[in-house]
Short mmCIF file of C-alpha atoms in Angstrom, two decimals:
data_model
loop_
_atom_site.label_atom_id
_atom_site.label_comp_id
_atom_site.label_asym_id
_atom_site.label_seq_id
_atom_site.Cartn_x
_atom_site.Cartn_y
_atom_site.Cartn_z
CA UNK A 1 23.37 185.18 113.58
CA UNK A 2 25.01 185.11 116.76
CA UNK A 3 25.96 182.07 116.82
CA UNK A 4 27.80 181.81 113.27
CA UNK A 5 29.50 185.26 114.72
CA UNK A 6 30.56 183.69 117.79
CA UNK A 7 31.80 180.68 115.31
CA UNK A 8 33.41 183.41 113.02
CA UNK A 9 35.60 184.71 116.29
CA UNK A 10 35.94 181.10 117.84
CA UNK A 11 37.54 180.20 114.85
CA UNK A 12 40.69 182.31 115.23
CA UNK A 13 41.58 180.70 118.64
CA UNK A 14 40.42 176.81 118.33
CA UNK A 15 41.37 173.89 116.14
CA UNK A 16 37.49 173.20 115.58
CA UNK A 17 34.46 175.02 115.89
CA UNK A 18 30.88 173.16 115.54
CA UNK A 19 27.36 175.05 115.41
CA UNK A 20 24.80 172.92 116.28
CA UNK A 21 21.46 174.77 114.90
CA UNK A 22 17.85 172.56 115.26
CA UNK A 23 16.41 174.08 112.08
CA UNK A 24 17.09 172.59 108.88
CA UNK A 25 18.66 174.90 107.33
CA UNK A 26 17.80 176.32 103.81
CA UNK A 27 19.85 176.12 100.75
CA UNK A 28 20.76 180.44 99.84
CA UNK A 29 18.33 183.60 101.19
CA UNK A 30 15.51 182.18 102.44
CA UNK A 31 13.05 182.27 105.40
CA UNK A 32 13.49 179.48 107.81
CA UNK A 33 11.50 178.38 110.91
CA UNK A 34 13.87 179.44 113.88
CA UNK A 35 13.02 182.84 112.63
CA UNK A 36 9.65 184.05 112.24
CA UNK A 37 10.86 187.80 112.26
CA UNK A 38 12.58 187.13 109.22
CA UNK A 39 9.85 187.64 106.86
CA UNK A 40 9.57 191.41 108.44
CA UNK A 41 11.70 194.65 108.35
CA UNK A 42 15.22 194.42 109.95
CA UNK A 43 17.92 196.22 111.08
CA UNK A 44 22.09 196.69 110.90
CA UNK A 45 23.03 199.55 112.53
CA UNK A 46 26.25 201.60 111.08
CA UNK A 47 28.26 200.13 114.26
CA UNK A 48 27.02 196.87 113.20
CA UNK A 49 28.51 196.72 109.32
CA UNK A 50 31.76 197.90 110.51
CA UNK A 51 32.14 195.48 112.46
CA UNK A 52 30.80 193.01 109.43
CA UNK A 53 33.36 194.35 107.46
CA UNK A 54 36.02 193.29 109.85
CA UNK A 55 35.05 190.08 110.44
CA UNK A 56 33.96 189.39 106.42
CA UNK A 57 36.00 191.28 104.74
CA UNK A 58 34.10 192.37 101.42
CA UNK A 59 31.27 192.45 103.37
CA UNK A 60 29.79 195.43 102.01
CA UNK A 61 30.82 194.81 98.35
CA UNK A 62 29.43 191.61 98.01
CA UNK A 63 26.19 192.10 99.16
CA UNK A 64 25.89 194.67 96.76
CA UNK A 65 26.49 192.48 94.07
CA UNK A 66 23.68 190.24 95.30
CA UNK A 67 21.31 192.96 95.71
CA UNK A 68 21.60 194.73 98.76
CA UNK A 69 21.44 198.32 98.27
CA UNK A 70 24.58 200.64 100.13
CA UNK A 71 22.76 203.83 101.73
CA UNK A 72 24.18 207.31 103.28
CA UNK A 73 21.54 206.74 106.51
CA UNK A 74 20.62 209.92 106.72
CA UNK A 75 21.24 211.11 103.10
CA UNK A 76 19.21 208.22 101.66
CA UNK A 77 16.58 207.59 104.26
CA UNK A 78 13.46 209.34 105.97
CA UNK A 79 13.58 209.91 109.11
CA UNK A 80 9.87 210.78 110.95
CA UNK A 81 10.29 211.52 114.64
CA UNK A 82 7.13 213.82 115.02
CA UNK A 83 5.42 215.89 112.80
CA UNK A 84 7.51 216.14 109.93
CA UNK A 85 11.29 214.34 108.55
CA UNK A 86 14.44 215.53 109.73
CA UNK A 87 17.18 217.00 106.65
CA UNK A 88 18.56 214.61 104.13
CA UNK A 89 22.16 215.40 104.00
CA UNK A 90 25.42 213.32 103.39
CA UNK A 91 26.13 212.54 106.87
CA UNK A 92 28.87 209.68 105.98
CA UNK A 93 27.03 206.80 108.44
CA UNK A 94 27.11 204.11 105.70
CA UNK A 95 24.15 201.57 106.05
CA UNK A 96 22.69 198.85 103.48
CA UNK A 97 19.55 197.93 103.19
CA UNK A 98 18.72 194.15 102.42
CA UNK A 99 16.52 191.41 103.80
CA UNK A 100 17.36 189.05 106.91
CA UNK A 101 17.47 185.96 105.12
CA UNK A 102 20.67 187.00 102.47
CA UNK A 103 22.66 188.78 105.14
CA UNK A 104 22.28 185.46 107.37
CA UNK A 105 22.52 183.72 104.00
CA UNK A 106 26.03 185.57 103.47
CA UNK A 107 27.38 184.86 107.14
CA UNK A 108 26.74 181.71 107.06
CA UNK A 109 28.22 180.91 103.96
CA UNK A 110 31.43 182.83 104.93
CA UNK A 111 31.60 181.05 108.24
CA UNK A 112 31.28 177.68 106.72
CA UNK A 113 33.68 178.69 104.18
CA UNK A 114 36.51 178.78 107.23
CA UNK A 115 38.43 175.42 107.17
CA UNK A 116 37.76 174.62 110.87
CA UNK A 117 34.19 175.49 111.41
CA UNK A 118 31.43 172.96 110.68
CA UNK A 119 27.27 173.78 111.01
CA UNK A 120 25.58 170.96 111.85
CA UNK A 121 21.39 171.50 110.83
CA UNK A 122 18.73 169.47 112.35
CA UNK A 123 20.52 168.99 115.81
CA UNK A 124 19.95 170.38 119.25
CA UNK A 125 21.85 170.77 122.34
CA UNK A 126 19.66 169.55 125.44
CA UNK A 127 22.14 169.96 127.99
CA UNK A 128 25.36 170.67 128.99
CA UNK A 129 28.13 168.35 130.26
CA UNK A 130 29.83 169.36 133.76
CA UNK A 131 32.76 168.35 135.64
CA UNK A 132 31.66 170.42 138.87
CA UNK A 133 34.12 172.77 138.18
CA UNK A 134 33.47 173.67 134.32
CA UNK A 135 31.37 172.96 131.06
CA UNK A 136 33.09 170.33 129.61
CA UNK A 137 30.48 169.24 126.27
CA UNK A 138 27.04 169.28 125.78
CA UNK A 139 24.57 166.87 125.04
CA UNK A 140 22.92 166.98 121.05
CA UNK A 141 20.15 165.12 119.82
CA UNK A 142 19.75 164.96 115.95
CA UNK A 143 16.63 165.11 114.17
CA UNK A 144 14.63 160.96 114.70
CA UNK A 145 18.34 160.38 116.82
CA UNK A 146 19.40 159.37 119.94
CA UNK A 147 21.30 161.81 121.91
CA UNK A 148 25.12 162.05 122.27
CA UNK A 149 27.47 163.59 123.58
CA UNK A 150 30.10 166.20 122.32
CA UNK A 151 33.13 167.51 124.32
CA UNK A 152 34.44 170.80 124.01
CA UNK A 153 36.98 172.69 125.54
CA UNK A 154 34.42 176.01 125.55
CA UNK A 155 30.45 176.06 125.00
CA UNK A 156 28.62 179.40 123.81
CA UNK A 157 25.05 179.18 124.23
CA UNK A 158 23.17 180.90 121.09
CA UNK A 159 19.74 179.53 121.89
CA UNK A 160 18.40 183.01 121.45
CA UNK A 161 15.15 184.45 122.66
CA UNK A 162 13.92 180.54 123.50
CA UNK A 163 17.19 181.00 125.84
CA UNK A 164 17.61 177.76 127.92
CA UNK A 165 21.16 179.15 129.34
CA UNK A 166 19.09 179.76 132.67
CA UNK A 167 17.61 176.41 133.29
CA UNK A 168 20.51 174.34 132.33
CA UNK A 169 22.55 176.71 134.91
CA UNK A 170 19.83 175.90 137.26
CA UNK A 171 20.21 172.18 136.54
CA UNK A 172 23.93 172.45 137.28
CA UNK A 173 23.39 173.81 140.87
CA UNK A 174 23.85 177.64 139.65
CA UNK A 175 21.45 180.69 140.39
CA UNK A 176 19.69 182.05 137.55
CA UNK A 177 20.68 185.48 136.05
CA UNK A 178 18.07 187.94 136.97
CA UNK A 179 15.88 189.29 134.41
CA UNK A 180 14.99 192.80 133.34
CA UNK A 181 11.67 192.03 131.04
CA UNK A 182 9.38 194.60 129.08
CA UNK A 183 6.59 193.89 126.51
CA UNK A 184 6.60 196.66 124.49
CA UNK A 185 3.17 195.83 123.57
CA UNK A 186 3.46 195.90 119.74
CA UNK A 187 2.74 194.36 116.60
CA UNK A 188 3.97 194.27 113.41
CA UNK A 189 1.93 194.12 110.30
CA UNK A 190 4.75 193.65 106.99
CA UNK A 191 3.77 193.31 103.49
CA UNK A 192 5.67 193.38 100.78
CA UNK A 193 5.73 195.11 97.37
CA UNK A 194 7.61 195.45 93.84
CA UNK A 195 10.27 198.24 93.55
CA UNK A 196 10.85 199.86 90.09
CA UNK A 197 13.46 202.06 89.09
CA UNK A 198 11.99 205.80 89.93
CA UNK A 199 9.04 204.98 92.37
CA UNK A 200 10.49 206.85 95.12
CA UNK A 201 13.51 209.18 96.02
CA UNK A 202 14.69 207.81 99.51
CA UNK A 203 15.90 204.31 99.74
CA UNK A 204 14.04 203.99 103.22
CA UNK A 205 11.78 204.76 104.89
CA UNK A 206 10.93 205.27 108.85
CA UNK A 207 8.44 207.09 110.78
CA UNK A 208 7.86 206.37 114.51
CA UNK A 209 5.64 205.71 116.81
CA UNK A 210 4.87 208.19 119.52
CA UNK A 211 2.76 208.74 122.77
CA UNK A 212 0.13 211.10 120.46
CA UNK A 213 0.30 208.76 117.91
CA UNK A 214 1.06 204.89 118.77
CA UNK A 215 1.98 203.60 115.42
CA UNK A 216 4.06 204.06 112.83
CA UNK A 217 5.76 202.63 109.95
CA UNK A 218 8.44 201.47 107.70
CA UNK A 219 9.76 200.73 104.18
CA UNK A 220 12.85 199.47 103.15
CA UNK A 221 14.40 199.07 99.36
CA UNK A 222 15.61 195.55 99.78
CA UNK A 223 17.24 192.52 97.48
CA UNK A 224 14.53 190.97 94.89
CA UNK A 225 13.35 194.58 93.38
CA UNK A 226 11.24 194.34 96.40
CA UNK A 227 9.82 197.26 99.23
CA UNK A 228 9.45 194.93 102.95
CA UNK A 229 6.70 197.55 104.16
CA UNK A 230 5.77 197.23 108.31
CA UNK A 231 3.36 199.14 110.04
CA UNK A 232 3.55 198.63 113.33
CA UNK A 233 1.05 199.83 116.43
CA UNK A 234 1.84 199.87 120.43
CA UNK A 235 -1.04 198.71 122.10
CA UNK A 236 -3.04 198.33 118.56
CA UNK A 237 -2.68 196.34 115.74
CA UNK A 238 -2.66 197.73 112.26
CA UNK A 239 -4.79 196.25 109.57
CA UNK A 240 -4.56 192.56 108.05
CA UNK A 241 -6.79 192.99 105.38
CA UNK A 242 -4.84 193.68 102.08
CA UNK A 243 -8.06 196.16 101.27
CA UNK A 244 -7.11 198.63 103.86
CA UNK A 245 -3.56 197.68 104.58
CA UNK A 246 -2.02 200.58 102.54
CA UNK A 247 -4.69 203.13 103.41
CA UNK A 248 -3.70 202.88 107.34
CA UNK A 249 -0.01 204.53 106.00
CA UNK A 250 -1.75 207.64 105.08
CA UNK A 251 -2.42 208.00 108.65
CA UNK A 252 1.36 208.66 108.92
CA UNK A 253 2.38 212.63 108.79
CA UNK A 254 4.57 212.18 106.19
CA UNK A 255 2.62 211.15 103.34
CA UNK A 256 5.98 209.73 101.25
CA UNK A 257 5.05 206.14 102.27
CA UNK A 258 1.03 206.35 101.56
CA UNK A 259 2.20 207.38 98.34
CA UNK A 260 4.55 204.37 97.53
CA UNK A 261 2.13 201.94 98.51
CA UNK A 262 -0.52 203.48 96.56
CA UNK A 263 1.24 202.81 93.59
CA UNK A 264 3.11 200.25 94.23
CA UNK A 265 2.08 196.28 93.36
CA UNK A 266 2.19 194.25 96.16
CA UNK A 267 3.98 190.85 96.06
CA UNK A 268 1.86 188.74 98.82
CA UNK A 269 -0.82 189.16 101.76
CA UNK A 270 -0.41 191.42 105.11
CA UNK A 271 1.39 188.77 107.83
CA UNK A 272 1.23 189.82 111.24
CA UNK A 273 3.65 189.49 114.13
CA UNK A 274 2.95 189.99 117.69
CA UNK A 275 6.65 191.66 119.18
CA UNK A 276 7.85 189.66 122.19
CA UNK A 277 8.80 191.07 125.12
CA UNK A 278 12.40 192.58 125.52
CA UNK A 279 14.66 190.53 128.09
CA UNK A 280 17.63 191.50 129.62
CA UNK A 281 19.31 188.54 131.44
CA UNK A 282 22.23 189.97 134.14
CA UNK A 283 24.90 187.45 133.85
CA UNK A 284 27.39 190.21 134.52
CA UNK A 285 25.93 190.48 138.16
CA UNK A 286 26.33 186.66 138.88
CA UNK A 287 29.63 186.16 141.66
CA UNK A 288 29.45 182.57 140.43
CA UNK A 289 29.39 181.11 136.54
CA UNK A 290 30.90 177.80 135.89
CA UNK A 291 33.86 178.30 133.55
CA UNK A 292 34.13 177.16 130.00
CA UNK A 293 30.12 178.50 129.01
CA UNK A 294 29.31 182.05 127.69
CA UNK A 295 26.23 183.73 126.31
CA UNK A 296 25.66 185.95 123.42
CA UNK A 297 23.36 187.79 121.49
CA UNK A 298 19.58 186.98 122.25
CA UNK A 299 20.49 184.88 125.05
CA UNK A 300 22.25 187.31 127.07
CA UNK A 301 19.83 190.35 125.75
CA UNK A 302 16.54 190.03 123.20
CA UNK A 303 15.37 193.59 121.97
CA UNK A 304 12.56 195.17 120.99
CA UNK A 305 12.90 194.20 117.24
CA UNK A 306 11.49 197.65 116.59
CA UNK A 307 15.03 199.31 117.35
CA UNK A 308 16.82 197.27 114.92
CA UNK A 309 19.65 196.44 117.64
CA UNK A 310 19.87 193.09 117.96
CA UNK A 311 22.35 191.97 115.02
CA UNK A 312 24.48 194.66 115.79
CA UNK A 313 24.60 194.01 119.01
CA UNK A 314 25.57 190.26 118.67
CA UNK A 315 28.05 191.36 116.05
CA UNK A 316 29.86 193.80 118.78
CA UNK A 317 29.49 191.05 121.46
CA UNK A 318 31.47 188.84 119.01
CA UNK A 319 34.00 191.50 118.58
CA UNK A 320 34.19 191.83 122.73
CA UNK A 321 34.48 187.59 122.71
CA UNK A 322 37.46 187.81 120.46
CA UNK A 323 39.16 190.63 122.95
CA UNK A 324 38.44 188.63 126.02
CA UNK A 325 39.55 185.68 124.56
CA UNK A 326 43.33 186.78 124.24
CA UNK A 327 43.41 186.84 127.69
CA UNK A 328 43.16 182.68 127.95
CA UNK A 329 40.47 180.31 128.76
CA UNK A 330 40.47 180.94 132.77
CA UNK A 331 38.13 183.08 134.20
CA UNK A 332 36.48 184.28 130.56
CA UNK A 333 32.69 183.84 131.61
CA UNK A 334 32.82 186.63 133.92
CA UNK A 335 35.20 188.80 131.58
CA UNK A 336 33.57 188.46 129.10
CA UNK A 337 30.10 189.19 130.30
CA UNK A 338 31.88 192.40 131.95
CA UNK A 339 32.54 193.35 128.39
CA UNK A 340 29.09 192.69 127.05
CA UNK A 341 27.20 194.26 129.63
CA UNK A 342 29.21 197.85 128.56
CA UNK A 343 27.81 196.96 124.78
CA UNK A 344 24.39 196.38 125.74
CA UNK A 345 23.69 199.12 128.12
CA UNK A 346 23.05 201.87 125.40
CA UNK A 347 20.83 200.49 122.98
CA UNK A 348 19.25 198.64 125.77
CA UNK A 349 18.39 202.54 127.48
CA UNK A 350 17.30 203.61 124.35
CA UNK A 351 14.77 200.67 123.83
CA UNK A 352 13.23 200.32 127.14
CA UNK A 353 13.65 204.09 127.54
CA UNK A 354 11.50 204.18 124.41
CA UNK A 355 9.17 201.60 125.27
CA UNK A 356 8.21 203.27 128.57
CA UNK A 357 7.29 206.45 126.98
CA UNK A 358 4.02 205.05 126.13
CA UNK A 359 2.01 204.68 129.42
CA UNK A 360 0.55 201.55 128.75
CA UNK A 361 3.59 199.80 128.92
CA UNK A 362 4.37 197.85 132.13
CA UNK A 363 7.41 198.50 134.00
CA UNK A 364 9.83 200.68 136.16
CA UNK A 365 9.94 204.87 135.16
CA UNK A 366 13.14 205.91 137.01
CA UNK A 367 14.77 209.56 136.61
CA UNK A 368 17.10 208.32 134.57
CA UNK A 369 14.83 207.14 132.01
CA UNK A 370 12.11 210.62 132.35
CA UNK A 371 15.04 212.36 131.95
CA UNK A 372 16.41 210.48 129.43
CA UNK A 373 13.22 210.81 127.79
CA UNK A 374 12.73 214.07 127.90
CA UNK A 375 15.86 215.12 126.71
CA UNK A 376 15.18 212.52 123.32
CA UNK A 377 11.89 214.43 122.62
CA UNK A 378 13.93 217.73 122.79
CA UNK A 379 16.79 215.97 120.36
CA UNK A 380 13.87 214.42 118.09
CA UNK A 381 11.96 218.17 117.84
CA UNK A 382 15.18 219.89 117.02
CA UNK A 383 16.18 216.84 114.68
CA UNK A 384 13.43 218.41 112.78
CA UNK A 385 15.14 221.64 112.08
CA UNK A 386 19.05 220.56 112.24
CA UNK A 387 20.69 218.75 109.95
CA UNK A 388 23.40 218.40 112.28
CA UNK A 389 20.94 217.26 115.31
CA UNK A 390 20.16 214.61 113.28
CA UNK A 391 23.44 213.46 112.28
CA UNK A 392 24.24 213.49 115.92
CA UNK A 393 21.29 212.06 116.98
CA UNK A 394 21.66 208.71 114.40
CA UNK A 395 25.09 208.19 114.95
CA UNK A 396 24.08 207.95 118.79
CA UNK A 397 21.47 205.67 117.45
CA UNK A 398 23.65 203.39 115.22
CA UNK A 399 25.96 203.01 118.16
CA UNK A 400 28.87 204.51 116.81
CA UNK A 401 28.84 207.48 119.12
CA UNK A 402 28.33 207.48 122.81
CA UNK A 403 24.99 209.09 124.31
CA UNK A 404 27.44 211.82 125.77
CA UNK A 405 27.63 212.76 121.93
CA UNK A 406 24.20 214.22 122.67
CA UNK A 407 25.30 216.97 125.19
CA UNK A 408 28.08 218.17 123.52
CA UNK A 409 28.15 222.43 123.88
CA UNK A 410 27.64 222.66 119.94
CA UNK A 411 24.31 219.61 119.96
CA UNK A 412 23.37 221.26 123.40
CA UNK A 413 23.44 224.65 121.75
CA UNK A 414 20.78 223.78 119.28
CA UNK A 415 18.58 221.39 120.71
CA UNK A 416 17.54 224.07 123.63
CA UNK A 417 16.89 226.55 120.71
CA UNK A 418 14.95 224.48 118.40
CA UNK A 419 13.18 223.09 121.12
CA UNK A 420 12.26 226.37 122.99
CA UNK A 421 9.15 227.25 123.52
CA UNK A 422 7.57 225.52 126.09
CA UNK A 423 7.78 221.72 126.41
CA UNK A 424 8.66 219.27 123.32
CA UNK A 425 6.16 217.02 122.39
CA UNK A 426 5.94 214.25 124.10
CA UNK A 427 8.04 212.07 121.26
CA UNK A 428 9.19 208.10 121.62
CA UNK A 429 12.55 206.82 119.92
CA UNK A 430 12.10 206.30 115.88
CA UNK A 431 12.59 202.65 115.51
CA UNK A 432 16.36 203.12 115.19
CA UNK A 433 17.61 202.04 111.73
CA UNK A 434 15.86 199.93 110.16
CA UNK A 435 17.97 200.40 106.51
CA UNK A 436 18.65 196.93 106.20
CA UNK A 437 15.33 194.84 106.09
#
């Protein structure tokens, strides 16, 4: 995805654009190798599909017509934080939910569609070409080929969470970017079912994990007159078993799920993924970057998958490419990354921030992130009881508001009243929207 988005942008200021992608890749919506998430729930935050929109214009419209279903996100979705779901009300943060493999499906067809942008399958870059100065081509090997080399005026590295960015900066004579790294210790367990008209009232589904309660789940109304079900656990693993892979839901505290899957008739066996661990590589600290070489999406920051960040935030790094772009070729590695680093910080705080709320993950509890994560739990607790927390609260979450949103006098106001009473439970972040499996 982030490459065909960096393609998408690329393609406005360069004669040609190539994406060189080692998978072969399939014909339509359909799961491919490179991705093994891609069978499992995903997310597109609100921030993210306006920026689709822009890009691919239609966006919305035509995934609709392929079976993608357009959602109010808090109107036509559950939210579970604690004990109970926050108000459904129209709340005007549109969302869709659909599978991973048609909205990469849809990009990529889009992308190819432009005049000068070709996607070459089955070939891999293995290293890049370097004039000691800048990035001048890389090396690609096709698929039983010998390798070759391809010049280019600018390289973007979209090797994603198998990132080799670092070593082949090593390999040039450059310091690595240091790495922030958390393994949020969880697994998904995904499933999925047949959706008929009636079987539920929400369109999705999402109930989080917390400290009291490390697991949680999802289910998202998705193309194919399908339900992608996950149940996830931190530091556990949900069942496998298709006997007692719907009975764990009733373990949830909102029993709306439990009673879907009850019903429902599922379409295939329980797969299970193991989450990697979230990396955040620093490029934006680095006071020396060859020129001609940038990297976005996975490659500059992988995400819990949990969160449901990480197309958005490849789509908005595309957007900040474009804008650092008009300002020429020279000296667009570190302007660039200056740009990215501002788009990453947020969701990144609310991940790890998230992640560390559950003492058995590994890794550095500063007083930004306690406080940060007690102030959530407050937000989450009076979520419960205010519509208008909640609003606040997902637009926050879908990156269309800033986290200063969240102390605003009015959100303030009612999150210290809702939540009086002693101290909030001790809540985690919902996996943030997940409407658009």
């Amino acid at each position: 995805m982030s490459g065909l988005l960096a393609a998408r942008v690329l393609s406005e200021s360069f004669d040609k654009v190539t994406v060189f992608d080692r998978d072969t890749l399939p014909e339509g919506a359909a799961q491919r190798r490179g991705v093994p998430q891609g069978e499992h729930s995903h997310g597109l935050l609100a921030r993210g599909r306006q920026v689709l929109e822009e890009l691919y214009p239609g966006f919305g419209a035509d995934l609709a017509a392929r079976g993608a279903l357009p959602v109010d996100l808090q109107n036509d979705c559950v939210w579970v934080y604690g004990e109970r779901a926050v108000p459904r009300v129209p709340s005007g943060l549109a969302g869709m939910c659909m599978s991973r493999p048609l909205i990469e499906a849809y990009v990529r067809e889009r992308t190819t569609a432009l005049a000068n942008v070709t996607v070459l399958d089955g070939h891999e870059a293995t290293r890049l070409l370097f004039d000691g100065r800048r990035v001048t081509g890389v090396t690609i090997r096709a698929v039983g080929g010998a390798p070759h080399d391809v010049p280019a005026d600018l390289v973007v590295d979209a090797t994603g969470r198998g990132n080799r960015g670092p070593t082949w900066l090593a390999a040039l004579g450059f310091e690595r970017p240091a790495e922030e790294r958390i393994d949020p210790l969880t697994t998904y367990v995904s499933r999925d079912y047949r959706r008929v008209p009636g079987d539920a009232d929400f369109t999705a589904f999402v109930c989080g994990a917390r400290t009291t309660r490390p697991y949680g789940g999802v289910g998202i109304a998705a193309d194919g007159d399908r339900w992608m079900v996950t149940l996830f656990g931190v530091g556990m693993v949900p069942p496998t078993d298709p006997d007692s892979y719907a009975g764990f839901a009733a373990r949830l505290p909102d029993p709306r799920l439990y009673e879907l899957l009850r019903e429902a008739e599922p379409l295939g066996p329980p797969m299970k993924l193991r989450l990697p661990p979230s990396v955040r590589r620093r490029y934006e600290r680095m006071t020396r970057l060859p020129e001609r070489l940038v990297a976005i999406g996975d490659a500059i920051c992988s995400f819990n998958p949990a969160y449901g960040q990480g197309m958005t935030v490849a789509a908005a790094e595309a957007a900040e490419l474009r804008a650092a772009l008009a300002a020429g070729l020279d000296g667009l590695p570190a302007r660039f990354y200056a740009r990215a680093a501002k788009v990453v910080d947020t969701p990144w705080d609310i991940a790890v921030g998230a992640d560390l709320g559950f003492p058995e993950v590994v890794g550095v509890r500063t007083g930004k992130t306690r406080f940060l994560n007690g102030y959530v739990a407050r937000v989450q607790t009076a979520s419960e009881r205010s519509a208008a927390v909640a609003g606040r609260f997902l637009r926050v979450a879908n990156l269309v508001a800033p986290p200063q949103a969240l102390f605003a006098p009015p959100i303030l106001a009612r999150v210290l009243w809702h939540s009086r009473g002693g101290t909030a439970p001790a809540h985690t972040a919902a996996p943030v929207p997940a409407p658009v499996a």
